XYZ file of C-alpha atoms in Angstrom:
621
model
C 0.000 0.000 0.000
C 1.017 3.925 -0.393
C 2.991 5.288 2.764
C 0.509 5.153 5.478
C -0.966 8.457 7.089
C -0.908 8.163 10.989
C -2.496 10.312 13.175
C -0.329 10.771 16.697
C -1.874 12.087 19.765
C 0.249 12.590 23.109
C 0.396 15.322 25.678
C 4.146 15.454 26.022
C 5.919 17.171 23.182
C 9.130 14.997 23.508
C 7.191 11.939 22.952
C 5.007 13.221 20.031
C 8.834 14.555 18.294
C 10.545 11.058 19.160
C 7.396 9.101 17.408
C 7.299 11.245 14.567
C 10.782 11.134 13.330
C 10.901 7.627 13.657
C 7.519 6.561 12.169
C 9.002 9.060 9.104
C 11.761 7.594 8.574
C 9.600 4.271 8.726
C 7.475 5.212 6.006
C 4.577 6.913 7.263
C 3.198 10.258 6.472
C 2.441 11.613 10.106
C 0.343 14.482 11.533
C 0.548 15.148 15.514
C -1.310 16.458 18.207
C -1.450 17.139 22.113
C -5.346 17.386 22.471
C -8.230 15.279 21.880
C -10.197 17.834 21.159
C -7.881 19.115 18.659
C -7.324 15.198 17.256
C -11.475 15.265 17.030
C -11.491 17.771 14.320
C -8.361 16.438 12.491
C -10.137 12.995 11.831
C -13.201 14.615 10.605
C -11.394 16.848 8.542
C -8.646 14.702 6.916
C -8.254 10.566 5.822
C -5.870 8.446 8.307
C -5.218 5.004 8.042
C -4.818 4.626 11.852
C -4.611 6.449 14.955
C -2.017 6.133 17.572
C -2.715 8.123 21.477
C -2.086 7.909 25.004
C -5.300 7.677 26.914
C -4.751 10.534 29.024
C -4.496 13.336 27.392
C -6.432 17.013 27.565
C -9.734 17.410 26.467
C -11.559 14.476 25.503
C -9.365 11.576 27.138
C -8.229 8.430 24.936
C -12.334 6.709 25.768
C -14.355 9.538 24.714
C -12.422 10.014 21.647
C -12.854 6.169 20.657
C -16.470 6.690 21.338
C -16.670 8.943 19.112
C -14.913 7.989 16.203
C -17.287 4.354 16.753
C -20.303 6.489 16.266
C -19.319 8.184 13.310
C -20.114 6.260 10.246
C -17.226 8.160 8.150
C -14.623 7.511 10.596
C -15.855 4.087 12.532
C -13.351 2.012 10.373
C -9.934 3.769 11.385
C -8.119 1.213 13.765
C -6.988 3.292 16.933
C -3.977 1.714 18.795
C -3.501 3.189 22.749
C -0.292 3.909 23.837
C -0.004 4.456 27.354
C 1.226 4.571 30.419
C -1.956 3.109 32.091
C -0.817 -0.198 33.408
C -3.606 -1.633 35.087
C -5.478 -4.846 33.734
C -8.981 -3.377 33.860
C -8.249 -0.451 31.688
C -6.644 -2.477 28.783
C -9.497 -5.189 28.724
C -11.919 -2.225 28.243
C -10.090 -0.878 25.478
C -9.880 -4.103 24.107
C -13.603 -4.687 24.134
C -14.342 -1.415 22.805
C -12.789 -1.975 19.547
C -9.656 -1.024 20.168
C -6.653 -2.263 17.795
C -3.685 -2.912 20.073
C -2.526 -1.941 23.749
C 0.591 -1.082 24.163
C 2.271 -0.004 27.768
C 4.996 2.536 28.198
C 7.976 1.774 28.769
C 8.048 0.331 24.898
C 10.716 0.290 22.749
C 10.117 2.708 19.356
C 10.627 -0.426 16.960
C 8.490 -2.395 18.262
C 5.436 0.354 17.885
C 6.670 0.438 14.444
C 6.485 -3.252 13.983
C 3.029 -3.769 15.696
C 1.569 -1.081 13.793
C 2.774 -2.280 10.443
C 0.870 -5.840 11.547
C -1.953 -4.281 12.363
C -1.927 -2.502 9.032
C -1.625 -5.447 7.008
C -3.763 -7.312 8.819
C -6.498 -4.702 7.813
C -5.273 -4.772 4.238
C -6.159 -8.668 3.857
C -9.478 -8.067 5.240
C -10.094 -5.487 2.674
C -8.414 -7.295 -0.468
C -11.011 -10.369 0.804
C -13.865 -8.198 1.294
C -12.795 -6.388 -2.245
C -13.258 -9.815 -4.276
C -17.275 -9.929 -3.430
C -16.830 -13.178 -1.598
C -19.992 -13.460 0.889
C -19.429 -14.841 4.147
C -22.458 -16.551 6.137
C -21.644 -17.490 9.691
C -23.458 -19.367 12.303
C -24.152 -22.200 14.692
C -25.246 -25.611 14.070
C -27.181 -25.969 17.058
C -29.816 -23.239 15.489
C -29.711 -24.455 11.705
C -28.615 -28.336 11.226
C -26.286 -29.733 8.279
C -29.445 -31.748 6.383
C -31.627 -27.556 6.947
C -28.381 -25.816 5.400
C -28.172 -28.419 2.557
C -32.096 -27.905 1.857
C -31.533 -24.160 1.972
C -28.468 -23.883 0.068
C -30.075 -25.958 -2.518
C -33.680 -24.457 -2.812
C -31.952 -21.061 -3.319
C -29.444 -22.289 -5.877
C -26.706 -21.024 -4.531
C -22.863 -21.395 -5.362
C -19.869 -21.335 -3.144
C -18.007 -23.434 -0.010
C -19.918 -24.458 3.121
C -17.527 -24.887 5.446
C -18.658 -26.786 9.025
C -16.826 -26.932 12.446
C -17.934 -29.538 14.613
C -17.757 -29.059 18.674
C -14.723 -30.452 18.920
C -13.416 -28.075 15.843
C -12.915 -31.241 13.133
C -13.548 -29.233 9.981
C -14.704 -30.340 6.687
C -16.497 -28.227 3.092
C -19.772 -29.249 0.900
C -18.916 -27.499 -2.451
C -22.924 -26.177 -4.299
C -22.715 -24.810 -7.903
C -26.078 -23.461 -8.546
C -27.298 -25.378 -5.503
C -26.149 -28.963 -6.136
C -23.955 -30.390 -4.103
C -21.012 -31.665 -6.085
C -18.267 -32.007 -3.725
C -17.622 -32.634 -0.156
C -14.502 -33.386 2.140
C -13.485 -34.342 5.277
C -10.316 -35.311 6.290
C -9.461 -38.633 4.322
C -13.423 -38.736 3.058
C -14.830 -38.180 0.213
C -17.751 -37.037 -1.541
C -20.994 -39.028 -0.648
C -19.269 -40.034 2.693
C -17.875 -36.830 3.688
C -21.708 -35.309 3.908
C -22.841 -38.799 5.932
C -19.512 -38.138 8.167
C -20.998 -34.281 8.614
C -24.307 -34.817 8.620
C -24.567 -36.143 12.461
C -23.207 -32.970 13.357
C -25.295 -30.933 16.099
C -23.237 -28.583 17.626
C -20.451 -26.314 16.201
C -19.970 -23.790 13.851
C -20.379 -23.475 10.025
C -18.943 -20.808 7.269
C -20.715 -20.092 3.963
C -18.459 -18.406 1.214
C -20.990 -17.527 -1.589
C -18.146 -17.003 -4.271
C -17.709 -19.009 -7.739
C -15.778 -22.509 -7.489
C -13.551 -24.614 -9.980
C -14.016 -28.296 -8.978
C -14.916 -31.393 -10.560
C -18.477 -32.753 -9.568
C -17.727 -35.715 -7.359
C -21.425 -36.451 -6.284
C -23.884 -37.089 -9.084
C -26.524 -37.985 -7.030
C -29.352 -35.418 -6.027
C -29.393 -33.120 -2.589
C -32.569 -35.313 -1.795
C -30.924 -38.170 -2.841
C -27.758 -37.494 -0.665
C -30.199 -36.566 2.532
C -32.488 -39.624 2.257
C -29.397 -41.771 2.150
C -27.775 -39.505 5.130
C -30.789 -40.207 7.085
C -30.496 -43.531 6.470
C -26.981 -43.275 8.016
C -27.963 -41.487 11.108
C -30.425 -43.947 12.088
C -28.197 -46.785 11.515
C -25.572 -45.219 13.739
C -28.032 -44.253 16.214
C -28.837 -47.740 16.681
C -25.376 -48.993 17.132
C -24.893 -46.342 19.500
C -27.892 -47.581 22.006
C -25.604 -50.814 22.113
C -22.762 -49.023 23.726
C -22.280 -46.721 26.887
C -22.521 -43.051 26.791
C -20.040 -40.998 24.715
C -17.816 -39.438 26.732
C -17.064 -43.172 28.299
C -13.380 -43.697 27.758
C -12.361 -46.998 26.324
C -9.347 -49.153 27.293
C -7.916 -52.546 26.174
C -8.649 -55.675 28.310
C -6.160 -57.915 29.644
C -6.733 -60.134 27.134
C -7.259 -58.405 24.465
C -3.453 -57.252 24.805
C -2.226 -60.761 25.401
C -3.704 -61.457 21.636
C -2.104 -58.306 20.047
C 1.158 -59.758 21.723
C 0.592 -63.351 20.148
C -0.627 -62.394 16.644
C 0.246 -60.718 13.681
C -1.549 -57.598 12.404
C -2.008 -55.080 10.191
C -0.672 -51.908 10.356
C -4.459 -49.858 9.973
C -5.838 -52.221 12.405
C -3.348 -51.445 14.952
C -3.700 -47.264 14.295
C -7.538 -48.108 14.953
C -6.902 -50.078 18.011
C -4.301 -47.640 19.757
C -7.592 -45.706 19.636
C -8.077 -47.723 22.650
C -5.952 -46.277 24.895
C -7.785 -45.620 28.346
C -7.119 -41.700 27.714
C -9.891 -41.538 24.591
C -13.455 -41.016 25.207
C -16.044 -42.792 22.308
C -16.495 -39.386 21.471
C -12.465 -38.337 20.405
C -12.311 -42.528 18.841
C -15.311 -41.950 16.264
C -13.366 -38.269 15.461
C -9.883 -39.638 14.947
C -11.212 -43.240 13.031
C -9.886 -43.744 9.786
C -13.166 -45.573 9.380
C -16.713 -44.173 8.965
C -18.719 -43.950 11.537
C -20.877 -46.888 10.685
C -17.818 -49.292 10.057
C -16.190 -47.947 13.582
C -19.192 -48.047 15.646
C -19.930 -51.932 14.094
C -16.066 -52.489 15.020
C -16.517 -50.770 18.239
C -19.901 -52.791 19.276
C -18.036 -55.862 18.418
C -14.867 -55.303 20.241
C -17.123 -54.358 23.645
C -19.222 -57.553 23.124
C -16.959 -60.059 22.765
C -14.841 -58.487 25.953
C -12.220 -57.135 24.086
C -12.124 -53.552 25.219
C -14.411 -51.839 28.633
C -14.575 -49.024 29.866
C -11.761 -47.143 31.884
C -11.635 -48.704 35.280
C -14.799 -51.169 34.450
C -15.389 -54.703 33.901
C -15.121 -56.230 30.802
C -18.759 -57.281 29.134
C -20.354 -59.911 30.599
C -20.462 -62.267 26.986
C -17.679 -64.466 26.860
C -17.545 -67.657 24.721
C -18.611 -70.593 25.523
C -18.400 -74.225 24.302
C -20.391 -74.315 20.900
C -20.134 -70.642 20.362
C -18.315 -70.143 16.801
C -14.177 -68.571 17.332
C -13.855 -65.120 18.315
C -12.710 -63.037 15.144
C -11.976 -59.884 13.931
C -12.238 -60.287 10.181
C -12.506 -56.509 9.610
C -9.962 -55.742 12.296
C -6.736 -57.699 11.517
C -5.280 -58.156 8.068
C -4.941 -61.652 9.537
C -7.972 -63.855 11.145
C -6.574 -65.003 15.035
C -8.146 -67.054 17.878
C -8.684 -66.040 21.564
C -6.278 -67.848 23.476
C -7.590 -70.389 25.465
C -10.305 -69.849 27.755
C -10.921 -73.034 29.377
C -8.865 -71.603 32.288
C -10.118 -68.373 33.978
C -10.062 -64.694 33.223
C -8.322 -64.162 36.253
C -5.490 -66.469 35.439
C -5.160 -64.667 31.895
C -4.857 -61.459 33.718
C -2.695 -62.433 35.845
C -0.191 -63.620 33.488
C -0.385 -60.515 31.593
C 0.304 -58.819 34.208
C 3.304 -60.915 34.735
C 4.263 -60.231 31.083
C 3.295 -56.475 30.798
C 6.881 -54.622 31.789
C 8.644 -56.217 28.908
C 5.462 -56.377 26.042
C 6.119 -53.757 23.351
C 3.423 -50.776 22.807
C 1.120 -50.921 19.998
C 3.783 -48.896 17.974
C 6.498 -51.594 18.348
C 8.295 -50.169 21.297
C 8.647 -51.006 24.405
C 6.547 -48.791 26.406
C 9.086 -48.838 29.537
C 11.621 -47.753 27.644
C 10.158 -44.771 26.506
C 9.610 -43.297 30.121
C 13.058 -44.224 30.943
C 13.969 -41.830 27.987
C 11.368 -39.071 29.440
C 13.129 -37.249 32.518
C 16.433 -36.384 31.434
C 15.727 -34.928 27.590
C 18.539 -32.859 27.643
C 21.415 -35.488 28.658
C 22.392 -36.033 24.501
C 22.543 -32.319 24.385
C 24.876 -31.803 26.953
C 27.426 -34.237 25.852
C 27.379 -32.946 22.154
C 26.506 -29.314 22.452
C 29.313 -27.241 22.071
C 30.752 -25.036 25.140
C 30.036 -21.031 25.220
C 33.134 -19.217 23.802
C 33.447 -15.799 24.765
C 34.432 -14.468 21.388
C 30.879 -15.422 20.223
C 30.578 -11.822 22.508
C 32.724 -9.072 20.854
C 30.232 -8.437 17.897
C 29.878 -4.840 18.618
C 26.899 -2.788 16.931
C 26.978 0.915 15.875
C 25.919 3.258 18.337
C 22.460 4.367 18.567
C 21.330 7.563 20.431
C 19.317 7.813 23.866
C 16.944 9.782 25.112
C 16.946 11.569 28.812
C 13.606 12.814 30.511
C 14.762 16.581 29.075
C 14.291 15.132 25.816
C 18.089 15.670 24.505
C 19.975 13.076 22.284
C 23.055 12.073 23.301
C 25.892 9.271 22.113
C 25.417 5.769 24.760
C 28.482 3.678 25.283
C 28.121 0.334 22.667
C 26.789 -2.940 24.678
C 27.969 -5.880 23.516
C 25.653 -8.734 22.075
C 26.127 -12.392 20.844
C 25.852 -13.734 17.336
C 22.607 -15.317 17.583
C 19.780 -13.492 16.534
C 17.588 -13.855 19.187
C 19.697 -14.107 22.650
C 18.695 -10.955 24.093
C 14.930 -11.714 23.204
C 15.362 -14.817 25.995
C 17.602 -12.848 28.020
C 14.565 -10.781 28.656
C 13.099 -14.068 29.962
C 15.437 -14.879 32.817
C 13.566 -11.622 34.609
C 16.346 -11.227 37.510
C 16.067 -15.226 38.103
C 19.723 -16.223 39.251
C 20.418 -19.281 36.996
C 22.622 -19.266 34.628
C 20.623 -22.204 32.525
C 17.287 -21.968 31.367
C 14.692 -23.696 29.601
C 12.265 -22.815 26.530
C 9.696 -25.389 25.197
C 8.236 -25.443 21.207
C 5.156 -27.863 20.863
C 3.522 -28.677 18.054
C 1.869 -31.755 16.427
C 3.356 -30.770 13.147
C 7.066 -32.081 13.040
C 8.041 -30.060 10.195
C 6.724 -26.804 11.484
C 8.641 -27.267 14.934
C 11.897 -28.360 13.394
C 11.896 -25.420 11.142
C 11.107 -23.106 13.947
C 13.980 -24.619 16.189
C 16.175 -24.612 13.383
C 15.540 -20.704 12.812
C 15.725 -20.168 16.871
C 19.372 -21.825 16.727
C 21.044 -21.143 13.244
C 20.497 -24.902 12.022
C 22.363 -26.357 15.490
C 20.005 -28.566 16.626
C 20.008 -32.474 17.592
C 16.665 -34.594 16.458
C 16.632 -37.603 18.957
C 14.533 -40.239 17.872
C 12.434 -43.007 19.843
C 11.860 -45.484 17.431
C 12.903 -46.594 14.199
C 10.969 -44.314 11.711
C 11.445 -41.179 13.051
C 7.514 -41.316 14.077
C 8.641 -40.714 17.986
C 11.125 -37.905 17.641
C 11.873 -34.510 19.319
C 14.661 -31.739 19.327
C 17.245 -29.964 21.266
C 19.088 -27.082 21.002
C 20.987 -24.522 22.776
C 21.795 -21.082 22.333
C 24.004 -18.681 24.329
C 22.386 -15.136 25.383
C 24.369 -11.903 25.883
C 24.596 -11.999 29.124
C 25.944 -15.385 28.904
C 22.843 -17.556 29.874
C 22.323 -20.904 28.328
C 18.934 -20.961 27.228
C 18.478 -25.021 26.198
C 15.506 -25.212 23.964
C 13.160 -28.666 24.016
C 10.891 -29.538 20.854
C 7.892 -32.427 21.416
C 4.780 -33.007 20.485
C 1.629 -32.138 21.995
C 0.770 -35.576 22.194
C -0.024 -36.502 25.725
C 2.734 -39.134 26.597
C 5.184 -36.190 25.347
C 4.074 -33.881 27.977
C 6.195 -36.066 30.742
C 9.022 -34.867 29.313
C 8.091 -31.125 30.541
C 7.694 -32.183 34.171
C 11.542 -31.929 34.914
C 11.951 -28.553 33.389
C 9.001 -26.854 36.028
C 12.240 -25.224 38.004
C 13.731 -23.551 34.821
C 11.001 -23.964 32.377
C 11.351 -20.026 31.020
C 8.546 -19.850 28.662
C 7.005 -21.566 26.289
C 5.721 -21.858 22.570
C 2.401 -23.965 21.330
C 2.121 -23.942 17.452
C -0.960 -24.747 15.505
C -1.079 -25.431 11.827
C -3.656 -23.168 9.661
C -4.052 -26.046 7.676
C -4.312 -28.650 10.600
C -7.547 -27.192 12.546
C -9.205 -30.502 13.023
C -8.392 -30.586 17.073
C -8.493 -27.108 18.461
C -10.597 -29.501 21.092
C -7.422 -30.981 22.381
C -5.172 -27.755 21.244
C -7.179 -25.489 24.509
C -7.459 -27.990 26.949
C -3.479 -28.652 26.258
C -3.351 -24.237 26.366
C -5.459 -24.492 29.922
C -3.233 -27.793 31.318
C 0.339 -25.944 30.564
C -1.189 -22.784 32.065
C -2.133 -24.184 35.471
C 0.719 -25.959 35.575
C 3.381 -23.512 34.649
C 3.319 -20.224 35.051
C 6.198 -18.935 32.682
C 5.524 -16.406 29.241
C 3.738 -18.353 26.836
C 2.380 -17.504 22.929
C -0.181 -19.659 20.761
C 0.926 -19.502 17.629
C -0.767 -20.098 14.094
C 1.646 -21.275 11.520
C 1.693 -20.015 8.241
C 0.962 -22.385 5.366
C 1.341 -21.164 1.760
C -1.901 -21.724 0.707
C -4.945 -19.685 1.808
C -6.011 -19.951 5.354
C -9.577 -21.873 5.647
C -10.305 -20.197 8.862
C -10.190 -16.921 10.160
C -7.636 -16.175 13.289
C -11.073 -14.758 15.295
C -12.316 -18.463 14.343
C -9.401 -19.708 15.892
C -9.389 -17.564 19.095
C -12.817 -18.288 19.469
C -12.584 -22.056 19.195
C -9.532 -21.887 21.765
C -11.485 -20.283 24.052
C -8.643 -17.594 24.486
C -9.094 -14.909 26.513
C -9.198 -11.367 25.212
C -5.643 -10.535 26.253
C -4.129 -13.786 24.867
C -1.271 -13.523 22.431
C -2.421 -15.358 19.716
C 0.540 -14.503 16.908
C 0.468 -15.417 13.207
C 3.845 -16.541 12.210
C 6.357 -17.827 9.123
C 8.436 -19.829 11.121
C 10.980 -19.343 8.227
C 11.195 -15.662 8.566
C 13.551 -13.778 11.091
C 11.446 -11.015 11.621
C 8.449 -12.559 12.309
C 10.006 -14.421 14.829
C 11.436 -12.369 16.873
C 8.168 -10.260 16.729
C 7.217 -13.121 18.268
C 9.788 -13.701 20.756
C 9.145 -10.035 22.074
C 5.205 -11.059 23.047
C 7.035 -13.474 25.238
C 8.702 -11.097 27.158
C 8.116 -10.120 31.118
C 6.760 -6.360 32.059
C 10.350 -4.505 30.788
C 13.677 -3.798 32.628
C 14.479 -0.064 32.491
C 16.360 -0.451 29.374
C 15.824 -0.608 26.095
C 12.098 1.097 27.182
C 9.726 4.512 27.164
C 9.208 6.294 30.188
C 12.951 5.436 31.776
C 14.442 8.161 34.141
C 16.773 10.382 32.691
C 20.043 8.219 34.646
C 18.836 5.121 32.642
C 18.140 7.177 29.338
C 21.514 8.189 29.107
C 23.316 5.250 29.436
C 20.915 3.348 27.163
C 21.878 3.042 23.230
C 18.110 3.563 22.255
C 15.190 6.155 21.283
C 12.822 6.221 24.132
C 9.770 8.543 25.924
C 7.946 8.487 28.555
């Protein structure tokens, strides 16, 4: 876009001067102001693109000027961004709920204004280049208009574009309409037909209609009244299946003897991913979400697993039907590449428990590895890192940058003696973590279900020196390490996993110098924001360090908006929730800087006039 024009309102003349010659020399075309009364008749007079001001300032303070701008019509869509020395948590939730952009608290350093008011800016600018190509956006909630009503509705009105649908636990999957057939559909690894029967069940969530034209190939031939008749069909089927098994939020384990046949036979690889499903952690619920399966198929699987007294309930007894002489063997044809027999059960369950039991310490897992040996690996993460990880030198230190100028409370620029600051990129963005703690080692945690994302992240965080232990022979069971050296010659050691749950053991040791903390989610990989804010809430209670939730770019179009995303994290209003490239510099250590602690003295606004001087950079108060 052209150079922006920013409107700046402050009080103190030393602050408006410092923020003008710096947002100039940024790009922006800026007009300034140390009244809101005066500011008032500026924005009805002239265009801005977006207004920066402290709250208190005289005439009408920061509120009554937002007020007003939100009731004009001409001037409602200029984002306003507070910059202030109110601290308190009341005031910035207020401004946050009123509309406005961003809340930033003096002391701040002058770049990072810059930076969060370039975001903001071209944050703005997608919205309008989206709203500029007359795509149509629908929103609401399934539990006032159903998937089989919005199929109907779409269809009797012949309309064309993506109806996108969130379920409650935020799987998400599209039905494609050209002039109100329904010609394509997907959800996860389903297709067409079976995508809508997968959807159609659907009662509570969220769903997106983008009335725009679309360029597919017609999948489904057959009619909307067709597909629901056949749908409904479906539903009552799995309703029916579902009366044969206990309610679903009833978590589902393995039996004793169930695991002494996985240990005996052979099977196939799909038929063990659907029976790690049964892991005494997921609920019917989360196993019918994460099936490869349809639901039919998994619920007939399901029904015949819990009959035959293969899998119960967490902490419950095994069904009562067990075979008997003259019943026919106990297969699963549908299950297991390969047919197998129950062991023998002339003897009793008791005595097939008990030798399981015997047995259990040295059976592999599901996923070929022995289970015991995988919490042995847990506590000590970081014991591979420290034998291979090279030592701090101290002529990683004598990089020294040119000097900047500081600013005292009078206002007058003077030369600041040159700190000195390591090589890596972002040291002094986790020095600012340590927050007068007295260690002089530290820890910093990336999760993330996507591998790729995290490792490229890592990577990034310490310039490609990185281990990538694995647990098993495919590289399916992996995380990272790294460590980077800050300026003030901490030893921040950085820990990648997964946000699976047998991953978060590995955090327990790091509570005493767990620093902070980063969760990534894909923008492409929205199918479990479920899991994703219950994870957010657990690491929250549990440690209470800096922390950022982070959305990943992809390359490709986002499906979801970030409010969609906040929303179905449950996030509170002053959550960071920070859009990333985890390949770019900049964006990361924007990011790094959300992480940081209420700042030191230095590098800040609002610094006494001692500090000011012997800091290298621009600053007000």
């Amino acid at each position: 876009m052209d150079a922006p024009n920013i409107l700046v309102i402050d009080g103190d003349p030393k602050n408006l001067q410092i923020l003008k010659e710096s947002l100039e020399s940024s790009g922006f075309r800026v007009t300034t102001c140390n009244n809101g009364n005066e500011a008032w008749g500026l924005i009805q007079s002239r265009k801005h693109d977006i207004i920066v001001s402290e709250v208190d300032i005289p005439g009408l303070n920061g509120f009554e000027l937002l007020d007003k701008i939100q009731r004009d019509p001409a001037a409602a869509s200029i984002p306003l961004v507070f910059l202030t020395n109110r601290r308190n948590l009341e005031d910035r939730l207020k401004s946050l709920r009123s509309g406005v952009k961003d809340y930033m608290i003096k002391p701040l350093h002058v770049k990072e204004v810059i930076a969060r008011l370039h975001m903001i800016l071209r944050r703005l600018e997608r919205v309008r280049h989206e709203e500029s190509e007359s795509n149509k956006k629908v929103v609401g909630r399934l539990e006032e208009k159903s998937v089989e009503a919005l199929v109907e509705e779409y269809g009797r009105q012949r309309k064309t574009g993506v109806l996108t649908l969130y379920d409650h636990n935020n799987r998400s999957g599209e039905i494609y309409f050209r002039d109100g057939a329904v010609v394509k559909a997907r959800l996860g690894n389903f297709k067409a037909e079976k995508a809508v029967y997968q959807m159609l069940p659907w009662q509570r969530g969220h769903f997106v209609m983008d009335l725009k034209e679309i360029n597919v190939e017609d999948e489904i031939t057959v009619s909307n009244l067709g597909l629901l008749v056949q749908g409904v069909k479906q539903i009552e089927t799995r309703e029916k299946l579902l009366k044969l098994l206990p309610a679903l939020d009833t978590v589902f384990e393995r039996t004793a003897i169930f695991e002494e046949i996985l240990r005996r036979k052979t099977i196939a690889a799909d038929a063990l991913k659907f029976i790690a499903l049964f892991d005494g952690q997921r609920s019917l619920s989360d196993i019918l979400a994460e099936s490869t399966y349809d639901d039919i198929k998994t619920l007939e699987k399901i029904v015949q697993l819990h009959q035959q007294g293969f899998i119960k309930p967490l902490n419950g007894e095994p069904q009562p039907h067990l075979p008997r002489p003259g019943d026919s063997t106990i297969t699963l044809p549908e299950i297991a590449a390969q047919k197998f027999q129950t062991p023998n059960l002339r003897g009793s369950v008791a005595s097939e428990i008990k030798s399981h039991q015997k047995q259990q310490n040295q059976a592999p897992g599901a996923n070929g590895m022995n289970e015991n040996k995988f919490q042995r690996e847990i506590p000590a993460p970081f014991a591979s890192l420290e034998a291979n990880a090279p030592k701090p030198q101290p002529k990683e230190f004598k990089i020294e940058p040119k000097p900047a100028a500081a600013v005292t409370d009078g206002g007058q620029k003077k030369e600041a003696p040159t700190p000195k600051i390591p090589t890596n990129q972002f040291g002094a963005n986790f020095d600012q973590l340590f927050n007068g703690q007295v260690g002089a080692v530290g820890r910093f945690v990336v999760l993330s279900s996507d591998s790729e994302s995290r490792k490229k992240l890592i990577a990034l965080l310490s310039q490609n020196n990185f281990l990538s232990k694995n647990l098993d022979g495919n590289g399916a069971l992996s995380f990272e390490l790294a460590k980077i050296v800050t300026p003030n010659r901490r030893v921040i050691e950085i820990l990648g996993v997964s946000t699976e749950r047998k991953f978060l053991q590995m955090l327990e040791p790091l509570s005493d110098t767990l620093l902070g903390y980063l969760i990534l989610i894909g923008d492409q990989n929205l199918s479990n924001l479920g899991y994703a804010a219950y994870l957010i809430n657990s690491l929250k209670r549990q440690f209470a360090v800096p922390h950022v939730i982070v959305l990943v770019q992809s390359h490709h179009k986002r499906t979801i908006p970030l409010d969609v995303v906040r929303y179905s994290l449950k996030l509170a209003e002053d959550e960071q929730l920070v859009e990333i490239d985890v390949r770019d510099a900049e964006s990361v250590k924007h990011l790094l800087q959300q992480l940081r602690p209420p700042l030191p003295h230095s590098e800040s606004y609002g610094q006494t006039a001692a500090s000011a001087a012997a800091q290298p950079h621009t600053a007000f108060r």
